[in-house]
mmCIF file of C-alpha atoms in Angstrom:
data_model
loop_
_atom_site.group_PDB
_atom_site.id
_atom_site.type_symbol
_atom_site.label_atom_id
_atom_site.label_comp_id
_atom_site.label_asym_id
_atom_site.label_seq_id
_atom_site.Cartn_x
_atom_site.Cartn_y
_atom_site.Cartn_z
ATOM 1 C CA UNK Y 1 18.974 52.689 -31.840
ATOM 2 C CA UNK Y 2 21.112 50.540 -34.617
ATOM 3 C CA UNK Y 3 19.461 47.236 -34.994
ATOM 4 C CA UNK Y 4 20.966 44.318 -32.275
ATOM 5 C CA UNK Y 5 21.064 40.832 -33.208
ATOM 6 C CA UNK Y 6 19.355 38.783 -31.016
ATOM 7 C CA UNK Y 7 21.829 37.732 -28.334
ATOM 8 C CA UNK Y 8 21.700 41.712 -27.795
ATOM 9 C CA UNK Y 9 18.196 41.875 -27.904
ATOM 10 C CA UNK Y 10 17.159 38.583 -25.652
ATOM 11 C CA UNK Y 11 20.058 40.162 -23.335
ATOM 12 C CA UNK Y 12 18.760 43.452 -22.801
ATOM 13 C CA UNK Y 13 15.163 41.726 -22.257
ATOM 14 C CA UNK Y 14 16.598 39.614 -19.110
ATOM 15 C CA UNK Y 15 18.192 43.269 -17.903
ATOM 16 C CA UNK Y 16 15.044 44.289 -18.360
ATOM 17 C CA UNK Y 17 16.086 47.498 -20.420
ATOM 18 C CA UNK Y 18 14.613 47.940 -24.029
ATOM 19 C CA UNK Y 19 16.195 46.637 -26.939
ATOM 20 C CA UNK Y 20 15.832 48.033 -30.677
ATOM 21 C CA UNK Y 21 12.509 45.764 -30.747
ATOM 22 C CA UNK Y 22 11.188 42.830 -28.902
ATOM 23 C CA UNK Y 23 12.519 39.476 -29.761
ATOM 24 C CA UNK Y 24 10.788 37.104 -31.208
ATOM 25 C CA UNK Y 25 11.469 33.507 -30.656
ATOM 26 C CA UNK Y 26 8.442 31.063 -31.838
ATOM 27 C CA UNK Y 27 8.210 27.726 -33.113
ATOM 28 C CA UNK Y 28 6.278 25.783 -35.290
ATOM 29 C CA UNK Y 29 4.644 22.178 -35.082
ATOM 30 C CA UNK Y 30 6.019 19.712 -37.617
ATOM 31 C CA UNK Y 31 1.978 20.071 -39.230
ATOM 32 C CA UNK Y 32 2.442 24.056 -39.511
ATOM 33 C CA UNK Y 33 5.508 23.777 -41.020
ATOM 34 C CA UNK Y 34 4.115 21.322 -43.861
ATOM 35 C CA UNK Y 35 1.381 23.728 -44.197
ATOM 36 C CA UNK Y 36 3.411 26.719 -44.487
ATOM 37 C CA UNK Y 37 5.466 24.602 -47.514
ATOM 38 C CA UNK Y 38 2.656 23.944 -49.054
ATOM 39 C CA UNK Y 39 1.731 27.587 -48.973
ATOM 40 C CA UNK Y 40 5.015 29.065 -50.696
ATOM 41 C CA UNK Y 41 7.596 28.620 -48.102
ATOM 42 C CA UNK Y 42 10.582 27.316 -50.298
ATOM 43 C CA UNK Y 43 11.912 23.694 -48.710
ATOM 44 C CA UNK Y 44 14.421 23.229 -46.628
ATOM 45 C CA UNK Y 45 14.421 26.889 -45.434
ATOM 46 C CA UNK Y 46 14.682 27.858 -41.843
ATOM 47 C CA UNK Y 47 11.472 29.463 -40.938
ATOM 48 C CA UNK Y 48 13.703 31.631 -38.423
ATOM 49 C CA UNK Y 49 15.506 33.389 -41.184
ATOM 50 C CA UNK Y 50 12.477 32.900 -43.728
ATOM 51 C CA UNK Y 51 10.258 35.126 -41.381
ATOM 52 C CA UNK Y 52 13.025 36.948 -39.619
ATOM 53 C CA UNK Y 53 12.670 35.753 -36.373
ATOM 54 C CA UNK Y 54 15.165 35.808 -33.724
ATOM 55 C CA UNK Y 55 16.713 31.811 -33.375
ATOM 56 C CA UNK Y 56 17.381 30.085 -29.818
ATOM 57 C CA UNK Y 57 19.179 26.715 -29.987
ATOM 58 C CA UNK Y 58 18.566 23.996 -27.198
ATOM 59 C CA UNK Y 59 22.108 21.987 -26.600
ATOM 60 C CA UNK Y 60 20.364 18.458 -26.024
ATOM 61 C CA UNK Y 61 22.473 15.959 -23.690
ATOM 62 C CA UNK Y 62 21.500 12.488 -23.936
ATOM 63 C CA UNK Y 63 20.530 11.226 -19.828
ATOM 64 C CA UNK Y 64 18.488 8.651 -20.491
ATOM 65 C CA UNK Y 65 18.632 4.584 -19.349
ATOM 66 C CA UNK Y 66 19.277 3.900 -23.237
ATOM 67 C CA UNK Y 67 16.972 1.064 -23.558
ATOM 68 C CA UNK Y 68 16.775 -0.175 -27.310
ATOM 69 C CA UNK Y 69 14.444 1.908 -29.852
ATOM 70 C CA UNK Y 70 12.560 0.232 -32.613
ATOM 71 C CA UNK Y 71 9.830 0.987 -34.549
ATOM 72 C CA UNK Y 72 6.651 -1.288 -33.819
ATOM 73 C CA UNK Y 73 4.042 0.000 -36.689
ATOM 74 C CA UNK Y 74 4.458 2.387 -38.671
ATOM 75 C CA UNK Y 75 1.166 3.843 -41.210
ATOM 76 C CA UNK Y 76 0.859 6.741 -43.351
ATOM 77 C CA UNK Y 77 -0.686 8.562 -40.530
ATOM 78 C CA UNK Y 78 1.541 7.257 -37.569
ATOM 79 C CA UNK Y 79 4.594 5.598 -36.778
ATOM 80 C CA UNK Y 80 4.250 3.534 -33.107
ATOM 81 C CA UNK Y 81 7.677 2.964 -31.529
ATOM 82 C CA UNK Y 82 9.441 2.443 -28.262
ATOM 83 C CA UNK Y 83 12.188 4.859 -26.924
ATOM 84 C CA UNK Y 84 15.816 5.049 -25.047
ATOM 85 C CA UNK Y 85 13.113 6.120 -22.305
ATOM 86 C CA UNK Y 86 11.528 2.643 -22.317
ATOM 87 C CA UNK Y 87 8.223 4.244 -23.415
ATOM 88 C CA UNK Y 88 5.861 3.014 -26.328
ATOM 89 C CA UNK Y 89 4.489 6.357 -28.213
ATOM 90 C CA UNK Y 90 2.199 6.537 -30.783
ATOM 91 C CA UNK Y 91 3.154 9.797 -32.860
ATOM 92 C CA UNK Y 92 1.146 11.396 -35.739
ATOM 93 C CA UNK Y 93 2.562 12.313 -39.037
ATOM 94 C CA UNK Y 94 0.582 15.547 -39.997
ATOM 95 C CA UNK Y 95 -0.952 16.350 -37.106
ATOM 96 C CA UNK Y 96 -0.032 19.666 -34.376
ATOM 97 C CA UNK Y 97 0.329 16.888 -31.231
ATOM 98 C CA UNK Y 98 2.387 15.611 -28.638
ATOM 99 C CA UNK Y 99 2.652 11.919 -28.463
ATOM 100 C CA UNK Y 100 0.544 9.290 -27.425
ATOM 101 C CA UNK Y 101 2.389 7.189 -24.248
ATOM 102 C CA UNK Y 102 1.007 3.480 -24.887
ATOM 103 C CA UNK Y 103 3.278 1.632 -21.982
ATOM 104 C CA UNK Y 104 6.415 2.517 -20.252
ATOM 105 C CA UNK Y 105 8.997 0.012 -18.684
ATOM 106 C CA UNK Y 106 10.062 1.555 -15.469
ATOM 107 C CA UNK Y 107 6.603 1.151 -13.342
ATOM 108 C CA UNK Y 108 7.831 0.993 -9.535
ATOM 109 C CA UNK Y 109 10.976 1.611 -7.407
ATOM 110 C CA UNK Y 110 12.806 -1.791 -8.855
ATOM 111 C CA UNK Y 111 13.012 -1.254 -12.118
ATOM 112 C CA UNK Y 112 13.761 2.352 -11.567
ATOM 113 C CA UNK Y 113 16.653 1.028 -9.633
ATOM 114 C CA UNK Y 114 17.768 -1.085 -12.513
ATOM 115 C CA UNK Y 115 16.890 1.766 -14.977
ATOM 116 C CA UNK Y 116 19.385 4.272 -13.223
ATOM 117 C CA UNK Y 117 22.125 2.304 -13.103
ATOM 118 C CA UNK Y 118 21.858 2.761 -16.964
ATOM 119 C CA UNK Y 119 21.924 6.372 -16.170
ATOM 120 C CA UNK Y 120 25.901 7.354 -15.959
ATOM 121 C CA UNK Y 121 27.073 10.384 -17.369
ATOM 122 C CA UNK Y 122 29.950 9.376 -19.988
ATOM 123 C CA UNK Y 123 31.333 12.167 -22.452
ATOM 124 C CA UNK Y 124 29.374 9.960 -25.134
ATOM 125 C CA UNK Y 125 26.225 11.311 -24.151
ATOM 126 C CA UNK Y 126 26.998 14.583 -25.616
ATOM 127 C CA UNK Y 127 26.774 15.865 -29.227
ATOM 128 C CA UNK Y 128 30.496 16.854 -29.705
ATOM 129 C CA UNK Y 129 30.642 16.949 -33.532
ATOM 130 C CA UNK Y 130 27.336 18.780 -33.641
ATOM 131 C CA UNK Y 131 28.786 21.461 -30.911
ATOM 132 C CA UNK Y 132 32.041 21.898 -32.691
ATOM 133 C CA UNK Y 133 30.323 22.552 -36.076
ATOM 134 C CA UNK Y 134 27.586 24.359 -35.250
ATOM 135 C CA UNK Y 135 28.409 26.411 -32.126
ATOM 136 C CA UNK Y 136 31.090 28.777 -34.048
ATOM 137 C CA UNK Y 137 28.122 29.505 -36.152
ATOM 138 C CA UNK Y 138 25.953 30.362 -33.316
ATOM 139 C CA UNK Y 139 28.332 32.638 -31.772
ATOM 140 C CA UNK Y 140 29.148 34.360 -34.807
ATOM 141 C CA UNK Y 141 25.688 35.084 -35.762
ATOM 142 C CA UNK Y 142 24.901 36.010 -32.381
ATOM 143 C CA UNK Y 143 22.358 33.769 -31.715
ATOM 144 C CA UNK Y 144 20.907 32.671 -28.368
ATOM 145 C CA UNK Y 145 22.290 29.044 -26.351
ATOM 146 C CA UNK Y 146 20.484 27.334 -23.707
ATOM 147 C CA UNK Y 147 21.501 24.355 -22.604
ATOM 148 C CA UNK Y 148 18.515 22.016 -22.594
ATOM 149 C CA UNK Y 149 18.065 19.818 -19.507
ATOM 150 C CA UNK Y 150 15.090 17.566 -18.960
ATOM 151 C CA UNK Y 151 14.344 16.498 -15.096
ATOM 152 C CA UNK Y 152 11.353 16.944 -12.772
ATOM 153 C CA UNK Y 153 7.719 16.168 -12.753
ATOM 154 C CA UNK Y 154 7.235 16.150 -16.423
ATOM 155 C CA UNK Y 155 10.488 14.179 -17.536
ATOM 156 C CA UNK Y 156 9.561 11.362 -15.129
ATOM 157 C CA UNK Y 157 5.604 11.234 -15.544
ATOM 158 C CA UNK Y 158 5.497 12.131 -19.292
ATOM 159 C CA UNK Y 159 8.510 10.001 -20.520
ATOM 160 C CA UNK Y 160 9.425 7.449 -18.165
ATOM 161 C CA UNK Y 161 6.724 6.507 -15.480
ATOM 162 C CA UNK Y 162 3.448 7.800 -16.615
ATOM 163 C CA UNK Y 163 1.142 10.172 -15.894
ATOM 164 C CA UNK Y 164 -1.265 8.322 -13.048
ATOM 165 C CA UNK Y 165 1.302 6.043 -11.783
ATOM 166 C CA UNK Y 166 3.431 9.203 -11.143
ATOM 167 C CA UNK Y 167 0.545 11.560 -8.988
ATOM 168 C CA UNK Y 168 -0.271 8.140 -7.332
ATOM 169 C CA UNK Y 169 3.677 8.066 -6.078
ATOM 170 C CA UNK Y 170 4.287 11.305 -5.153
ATOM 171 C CA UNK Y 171 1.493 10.311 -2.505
ATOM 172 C CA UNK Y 172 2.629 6.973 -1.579
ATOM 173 C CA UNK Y 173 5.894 6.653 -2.179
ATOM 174 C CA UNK Y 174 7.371 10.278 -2.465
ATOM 175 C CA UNK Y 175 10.643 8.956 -1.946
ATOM 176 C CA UNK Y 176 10.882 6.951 -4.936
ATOM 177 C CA UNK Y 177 9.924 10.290 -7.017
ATOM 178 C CA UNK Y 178 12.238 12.571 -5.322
ATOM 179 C CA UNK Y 179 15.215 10.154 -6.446
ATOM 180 C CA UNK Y 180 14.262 10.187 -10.455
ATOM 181 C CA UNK Y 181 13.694 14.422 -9.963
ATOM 182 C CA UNK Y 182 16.988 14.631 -8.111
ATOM 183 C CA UNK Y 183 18.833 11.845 -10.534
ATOM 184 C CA UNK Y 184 17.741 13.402 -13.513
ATOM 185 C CA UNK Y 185 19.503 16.516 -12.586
ATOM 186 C CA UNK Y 186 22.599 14.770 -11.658
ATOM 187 C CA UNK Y 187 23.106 13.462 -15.520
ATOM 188 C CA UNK Y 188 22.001 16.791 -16.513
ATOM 189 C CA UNK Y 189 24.918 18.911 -14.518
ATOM 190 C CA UNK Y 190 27.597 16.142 -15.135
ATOM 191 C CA UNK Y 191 26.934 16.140 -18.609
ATOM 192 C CA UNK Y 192 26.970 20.357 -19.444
ATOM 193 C CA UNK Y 193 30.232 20.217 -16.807
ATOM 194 C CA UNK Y 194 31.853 18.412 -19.515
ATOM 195 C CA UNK Y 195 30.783 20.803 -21.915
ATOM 196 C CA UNK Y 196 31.776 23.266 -19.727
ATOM 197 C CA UNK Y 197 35.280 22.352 -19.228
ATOM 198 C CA UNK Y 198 35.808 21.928 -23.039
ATOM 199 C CA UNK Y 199 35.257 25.920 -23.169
ATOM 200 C CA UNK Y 200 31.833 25.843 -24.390
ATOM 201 C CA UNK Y 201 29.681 28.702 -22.979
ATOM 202 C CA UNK Y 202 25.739 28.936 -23.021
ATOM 203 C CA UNK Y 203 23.515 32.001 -22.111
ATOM 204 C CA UNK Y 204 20.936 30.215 -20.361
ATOM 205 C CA UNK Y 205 19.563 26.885 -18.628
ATOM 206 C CA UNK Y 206 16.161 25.701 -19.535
ATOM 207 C CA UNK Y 207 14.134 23.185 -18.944
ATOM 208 C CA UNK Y 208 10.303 22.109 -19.462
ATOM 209 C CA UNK Y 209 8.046 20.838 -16.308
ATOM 210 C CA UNK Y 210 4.476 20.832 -17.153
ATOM 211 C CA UNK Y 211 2.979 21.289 -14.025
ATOM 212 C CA UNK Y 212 -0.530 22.331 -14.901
ATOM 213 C CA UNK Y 213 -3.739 22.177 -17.173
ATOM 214 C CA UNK Y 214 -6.662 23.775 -17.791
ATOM 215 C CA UNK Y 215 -7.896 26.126 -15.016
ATOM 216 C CA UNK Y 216 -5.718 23.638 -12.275
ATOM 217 C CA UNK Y 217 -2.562 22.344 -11.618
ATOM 218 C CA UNK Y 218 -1.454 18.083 -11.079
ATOM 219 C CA UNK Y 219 -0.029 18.443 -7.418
ATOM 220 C CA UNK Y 220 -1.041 21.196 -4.482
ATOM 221 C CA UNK Y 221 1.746 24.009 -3.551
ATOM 222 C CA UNK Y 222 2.335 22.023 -0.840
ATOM 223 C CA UNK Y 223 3.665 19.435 -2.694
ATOM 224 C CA UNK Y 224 5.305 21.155 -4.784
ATOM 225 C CA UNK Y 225 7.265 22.965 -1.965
ATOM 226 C CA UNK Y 226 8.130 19.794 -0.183
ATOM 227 C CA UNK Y 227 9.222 17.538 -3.368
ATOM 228 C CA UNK Y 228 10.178 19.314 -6.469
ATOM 229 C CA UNK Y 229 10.727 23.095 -5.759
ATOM 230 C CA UNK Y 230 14.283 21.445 -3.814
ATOM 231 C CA UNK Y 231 15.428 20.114 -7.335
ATOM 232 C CA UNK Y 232 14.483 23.328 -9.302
ATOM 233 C CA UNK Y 233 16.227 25.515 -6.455
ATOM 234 C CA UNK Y 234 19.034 23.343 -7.545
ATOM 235 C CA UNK Y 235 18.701 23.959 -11.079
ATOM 236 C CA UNK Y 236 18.585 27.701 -10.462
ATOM 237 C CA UNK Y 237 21.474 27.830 -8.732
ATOM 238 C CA UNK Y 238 23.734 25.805 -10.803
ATOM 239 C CA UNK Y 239 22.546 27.728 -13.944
ATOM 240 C CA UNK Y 240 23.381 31.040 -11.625
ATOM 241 C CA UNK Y 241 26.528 29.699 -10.791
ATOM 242 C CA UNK Y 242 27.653 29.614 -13.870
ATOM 243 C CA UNK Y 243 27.092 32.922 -15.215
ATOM 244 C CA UNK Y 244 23.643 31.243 -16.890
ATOM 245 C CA UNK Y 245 20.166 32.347 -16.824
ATOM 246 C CA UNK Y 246 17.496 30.036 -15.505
ATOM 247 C CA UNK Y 247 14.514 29.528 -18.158
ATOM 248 C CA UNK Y 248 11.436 27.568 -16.994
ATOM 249 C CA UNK Y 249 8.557 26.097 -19.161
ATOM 250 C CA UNK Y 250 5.353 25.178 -17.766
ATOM 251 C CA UNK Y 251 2.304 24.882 -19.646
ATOM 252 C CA UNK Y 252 -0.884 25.174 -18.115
ATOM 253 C CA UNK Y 253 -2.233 27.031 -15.207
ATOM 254 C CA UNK Y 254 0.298 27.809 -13.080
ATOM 255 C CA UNK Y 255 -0.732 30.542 -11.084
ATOM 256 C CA UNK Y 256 -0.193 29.289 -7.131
ATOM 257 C CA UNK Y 257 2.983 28.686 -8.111
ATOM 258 C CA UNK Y 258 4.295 31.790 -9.666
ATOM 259 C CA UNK Y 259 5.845 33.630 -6.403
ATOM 260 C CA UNK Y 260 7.621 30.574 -5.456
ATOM 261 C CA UNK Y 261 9.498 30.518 -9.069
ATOM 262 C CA UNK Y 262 10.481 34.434 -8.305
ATOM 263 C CA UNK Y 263 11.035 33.772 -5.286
ATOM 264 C CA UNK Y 264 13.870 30.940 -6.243
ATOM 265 C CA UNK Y 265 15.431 32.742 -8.822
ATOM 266 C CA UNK Y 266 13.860 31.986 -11.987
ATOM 267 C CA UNK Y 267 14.991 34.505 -14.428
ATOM 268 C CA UNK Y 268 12.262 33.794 -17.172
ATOM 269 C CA UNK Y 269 8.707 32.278 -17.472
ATOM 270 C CA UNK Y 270 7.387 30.232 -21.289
ATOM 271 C CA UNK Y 271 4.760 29.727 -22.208
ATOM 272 C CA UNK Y 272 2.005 31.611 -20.631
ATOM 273 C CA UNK Y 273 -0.973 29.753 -21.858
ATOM 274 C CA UNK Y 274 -4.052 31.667 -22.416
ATOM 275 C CA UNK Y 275 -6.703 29.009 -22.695
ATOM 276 C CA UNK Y 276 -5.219 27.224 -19.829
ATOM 277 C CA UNK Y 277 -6.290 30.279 -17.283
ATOM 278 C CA UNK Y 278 -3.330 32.488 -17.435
ATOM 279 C CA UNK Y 279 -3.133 36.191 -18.349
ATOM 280 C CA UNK Y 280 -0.140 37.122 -19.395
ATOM 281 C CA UNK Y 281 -1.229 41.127 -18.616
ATOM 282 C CA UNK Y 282 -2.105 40.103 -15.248
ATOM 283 C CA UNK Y 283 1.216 38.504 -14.993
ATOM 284 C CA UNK Y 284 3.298 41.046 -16.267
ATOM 285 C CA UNK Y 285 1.615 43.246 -13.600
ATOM 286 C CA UNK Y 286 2.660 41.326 -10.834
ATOM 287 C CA UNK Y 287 6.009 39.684 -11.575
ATOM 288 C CA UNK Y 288 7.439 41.444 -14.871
ATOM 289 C CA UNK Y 289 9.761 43.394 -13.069
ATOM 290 C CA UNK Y 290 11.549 40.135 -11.807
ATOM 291 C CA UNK Y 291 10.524 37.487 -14.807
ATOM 292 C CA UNK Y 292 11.485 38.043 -18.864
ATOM 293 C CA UNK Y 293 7.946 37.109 -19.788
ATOM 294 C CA UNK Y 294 7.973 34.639 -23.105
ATOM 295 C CA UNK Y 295 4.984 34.016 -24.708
ATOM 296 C CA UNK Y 296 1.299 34.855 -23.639
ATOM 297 C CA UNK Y 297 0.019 35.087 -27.434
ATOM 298 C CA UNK Y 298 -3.357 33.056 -27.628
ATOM 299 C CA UNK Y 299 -2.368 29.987 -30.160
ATOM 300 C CA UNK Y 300 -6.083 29.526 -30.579
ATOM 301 C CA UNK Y 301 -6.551 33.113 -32.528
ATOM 302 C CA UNK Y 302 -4.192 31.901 -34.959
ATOM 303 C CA UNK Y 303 -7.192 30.884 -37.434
ATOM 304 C CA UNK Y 304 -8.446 34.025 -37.617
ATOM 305 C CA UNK Y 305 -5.809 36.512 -38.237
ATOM 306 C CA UNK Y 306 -7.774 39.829 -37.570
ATOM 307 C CA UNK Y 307 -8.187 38.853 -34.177
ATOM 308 C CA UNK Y 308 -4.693 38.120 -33.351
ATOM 309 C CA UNK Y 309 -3.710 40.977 -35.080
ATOM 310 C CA UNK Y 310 -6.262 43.099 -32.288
ATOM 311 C CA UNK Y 311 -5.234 40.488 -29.317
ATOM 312 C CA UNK Y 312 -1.107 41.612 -30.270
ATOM 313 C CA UNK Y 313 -2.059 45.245 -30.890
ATOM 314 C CA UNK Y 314 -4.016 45.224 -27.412
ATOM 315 C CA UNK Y 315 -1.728 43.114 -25.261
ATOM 316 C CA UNK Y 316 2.023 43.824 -27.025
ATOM 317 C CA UNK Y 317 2.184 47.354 -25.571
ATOM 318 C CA UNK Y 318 1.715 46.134 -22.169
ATOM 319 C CA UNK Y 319 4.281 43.428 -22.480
ATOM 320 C CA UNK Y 320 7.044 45.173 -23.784
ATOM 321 C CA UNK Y 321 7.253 47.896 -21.488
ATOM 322 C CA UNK Y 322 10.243 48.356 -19.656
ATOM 323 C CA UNK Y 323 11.893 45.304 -21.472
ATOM 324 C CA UNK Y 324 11.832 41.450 -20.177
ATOM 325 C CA UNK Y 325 9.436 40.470 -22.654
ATOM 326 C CA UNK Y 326 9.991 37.845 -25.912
ATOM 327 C CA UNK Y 327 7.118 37.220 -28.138
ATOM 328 C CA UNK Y 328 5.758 34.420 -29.088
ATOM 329 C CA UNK Y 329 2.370 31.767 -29.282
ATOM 330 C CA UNK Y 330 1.629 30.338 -25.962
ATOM 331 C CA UNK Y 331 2.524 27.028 -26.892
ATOM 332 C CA UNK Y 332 3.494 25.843 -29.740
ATOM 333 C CA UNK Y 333 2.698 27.685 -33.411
ATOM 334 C CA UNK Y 334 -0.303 25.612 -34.408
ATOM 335 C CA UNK Y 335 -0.892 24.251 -38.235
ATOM 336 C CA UNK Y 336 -4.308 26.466 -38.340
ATOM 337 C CA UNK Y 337 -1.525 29.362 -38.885
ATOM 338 C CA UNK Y 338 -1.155 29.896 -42.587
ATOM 339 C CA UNK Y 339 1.839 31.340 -44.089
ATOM 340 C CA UNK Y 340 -0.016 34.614 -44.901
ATOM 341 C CA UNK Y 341 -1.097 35.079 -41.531
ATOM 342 C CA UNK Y 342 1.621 34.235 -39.602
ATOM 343 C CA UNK Y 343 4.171 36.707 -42.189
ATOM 344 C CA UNK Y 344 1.401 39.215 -41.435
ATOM 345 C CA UNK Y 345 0.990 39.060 -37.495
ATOM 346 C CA UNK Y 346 5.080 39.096 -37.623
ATOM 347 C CA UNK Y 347 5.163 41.987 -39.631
ATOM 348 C CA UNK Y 348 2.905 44.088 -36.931
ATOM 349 C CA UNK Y 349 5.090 42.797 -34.268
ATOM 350 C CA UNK Y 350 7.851 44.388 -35.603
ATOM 351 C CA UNK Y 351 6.267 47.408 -36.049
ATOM 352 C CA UNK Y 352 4.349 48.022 -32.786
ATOM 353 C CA UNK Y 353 7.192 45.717 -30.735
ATOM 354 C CA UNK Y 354 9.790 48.790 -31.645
ATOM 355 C CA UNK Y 355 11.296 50.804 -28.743
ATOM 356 C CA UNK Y 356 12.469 53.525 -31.050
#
């Protein structure tokens, strides 16, 4: 089989027929990437094309109230700002880590009500000079598009609201949370209609909602079923109505919920976290024939490269078979990868992650 580029390849995966090899679509922390410099990689490369790896692009639209962002302290080791969310995060400079959420400004129904009526989709919400310059590139390389939308559980409670104040309200005022989920994904489809209608095509819709941890998940199925699985349905269908896949990230363990996302339509499934409770093996079982699997590789074996090297040798097999799989850490590429290790484990997947 000639060698596909990796439209072709992440293609055949969601037809779930074989390609010429898996794809392989990871990404690095800001901290790894340092590291890897450090190490030899030459600056200002792309680690995609450094390492040979097969690039996705997320088409960002900007949906949020805009409220002003300034930086508030700012050390060698972190900068502490506020955002066009209205949330205060502290973020580290060298270290592999989400933010820090200090405050937030929308913290009940009212100023959510004055917060959305920030929230209209206008054409300048979109990147237009970044899409015209880069998306001819994309194309021609044949690279991968999603368009990147950000709504539900996470965008609200990790961004906007916060965390408790969030799980409190989809108890007591379930309403008010349905409204932000359902919002959220207004913006989102007014804004890539535009995009749409200027002739702009994109192979996929993703989106992140986090909606569990370690060994457990933040809400019951129940829940789930009754306040947020309406909005994703939405999502799904949109995307499918537009000749898009449907892409869903959720870290954590996510297991209850995993028939209900085949079950909508849900076309493929990232991250797959290992040390959160879920096995990708066991999941390919069950649901591979249905969900492009992405993911599933244990980030915390990245320290020791022998044993990711037997973890992909003993798992890769399994996920590749019969197609719908893309490789890659189960979260994020952490900065205990070095440069060695990480050209190394790449270098077996391309070997044993061959269909020919």
């Amino acid at each position: 089989m000639k060698p596909m580029n990796t439209r072709e390849r992440i293609a055949r995966m969601y037809e779930h027929r074989e390609a010429d090899r898996v794809p392989i679509c990871d990404t690095p922390w800001s901290a790894t990437l340092e590291r890897w410099r450090r190490e030899g990689m030459p600056a200002g490369a792309d680690y995609n094309e450094f390492f040979g790896l097969d690039p996705v692009h997320l088409v960002p639209v900007d949906i949020s109230p805009r409220y002003p962002e300034k930086i508030i302290e700012e050390t060698e080791e972190y900068k502490v700002y506020t955002t066009s969310w209205g949330a205060t995060e502290r973020n580290w400079k060298h270290a592999a880590s989400i933010p820090e959420y200090l405050d937030f400004t929308i913290t009940d129904p009212e100023k959510w009500a004055e917060a959305r009526k920030r929230m209209t989709p206008t054409p300048d919400r979109i990147p237009w000079d970044w899409l015209d310059k880069s998306y001819p590139k994309f194309r021609e390389r044949g690279d991968w598009l999603q368009a990147r939308f950000r709504f539900g559980f996470e965008a609200v409670h990790a961004f906007t609201v916060g965390t408790e104040r969030v799980l409190m309200a989809l108890c007591t005022d379930p309403e008010w949370m349905v409204d932000m989920f359902n919002h959220y994904l207004d913006m989102n489809i007014a804004l890539f209609e535009m995009i749409l209608a200027k002739g702009y095509r994109f192979d996929a819709v993703s989106w992140t909602d986090d909606m569990g941890y370690k060994q457990s998940q933040f809400f019951s199925l129940n829940m789930y079923r009754e306040l947020l699985k309406p909005v994703h349905q939405r999502a799904v269908d949109w995307a499918h109505a537009h000749g898009m896949k449907a892409k869903f990230h959720s870290c954590g363990d996510i297991r209850p919920f995993l028939q209900d996302l085949v079950d909508m339509g849900i076309d493929g499934l990232h991250p797959l976290e290992v040390k959160a409770g879920m096995d990708p093996v066991e999941v390919k079982k069950a649901h591979g024939r249905r969900l492009v699997l992405h993911g599933g590789m244990d980030a915390l074996l990245w320290d020791d490269a022998d044993k990711m090297e037997a973890y992909v040798r003993r798992v890769l097999p399994v996920m590749k078979e019969g197609g719908g799989y893309i490789f890659s850490t189960d979260h994020t590429i952490p900065s205990s990868a070095s440069l060695e290790s990480f050209r190394r484990i790449i270098g077996v997947v391309k070997d044993i992650g061959r269909y020919t």
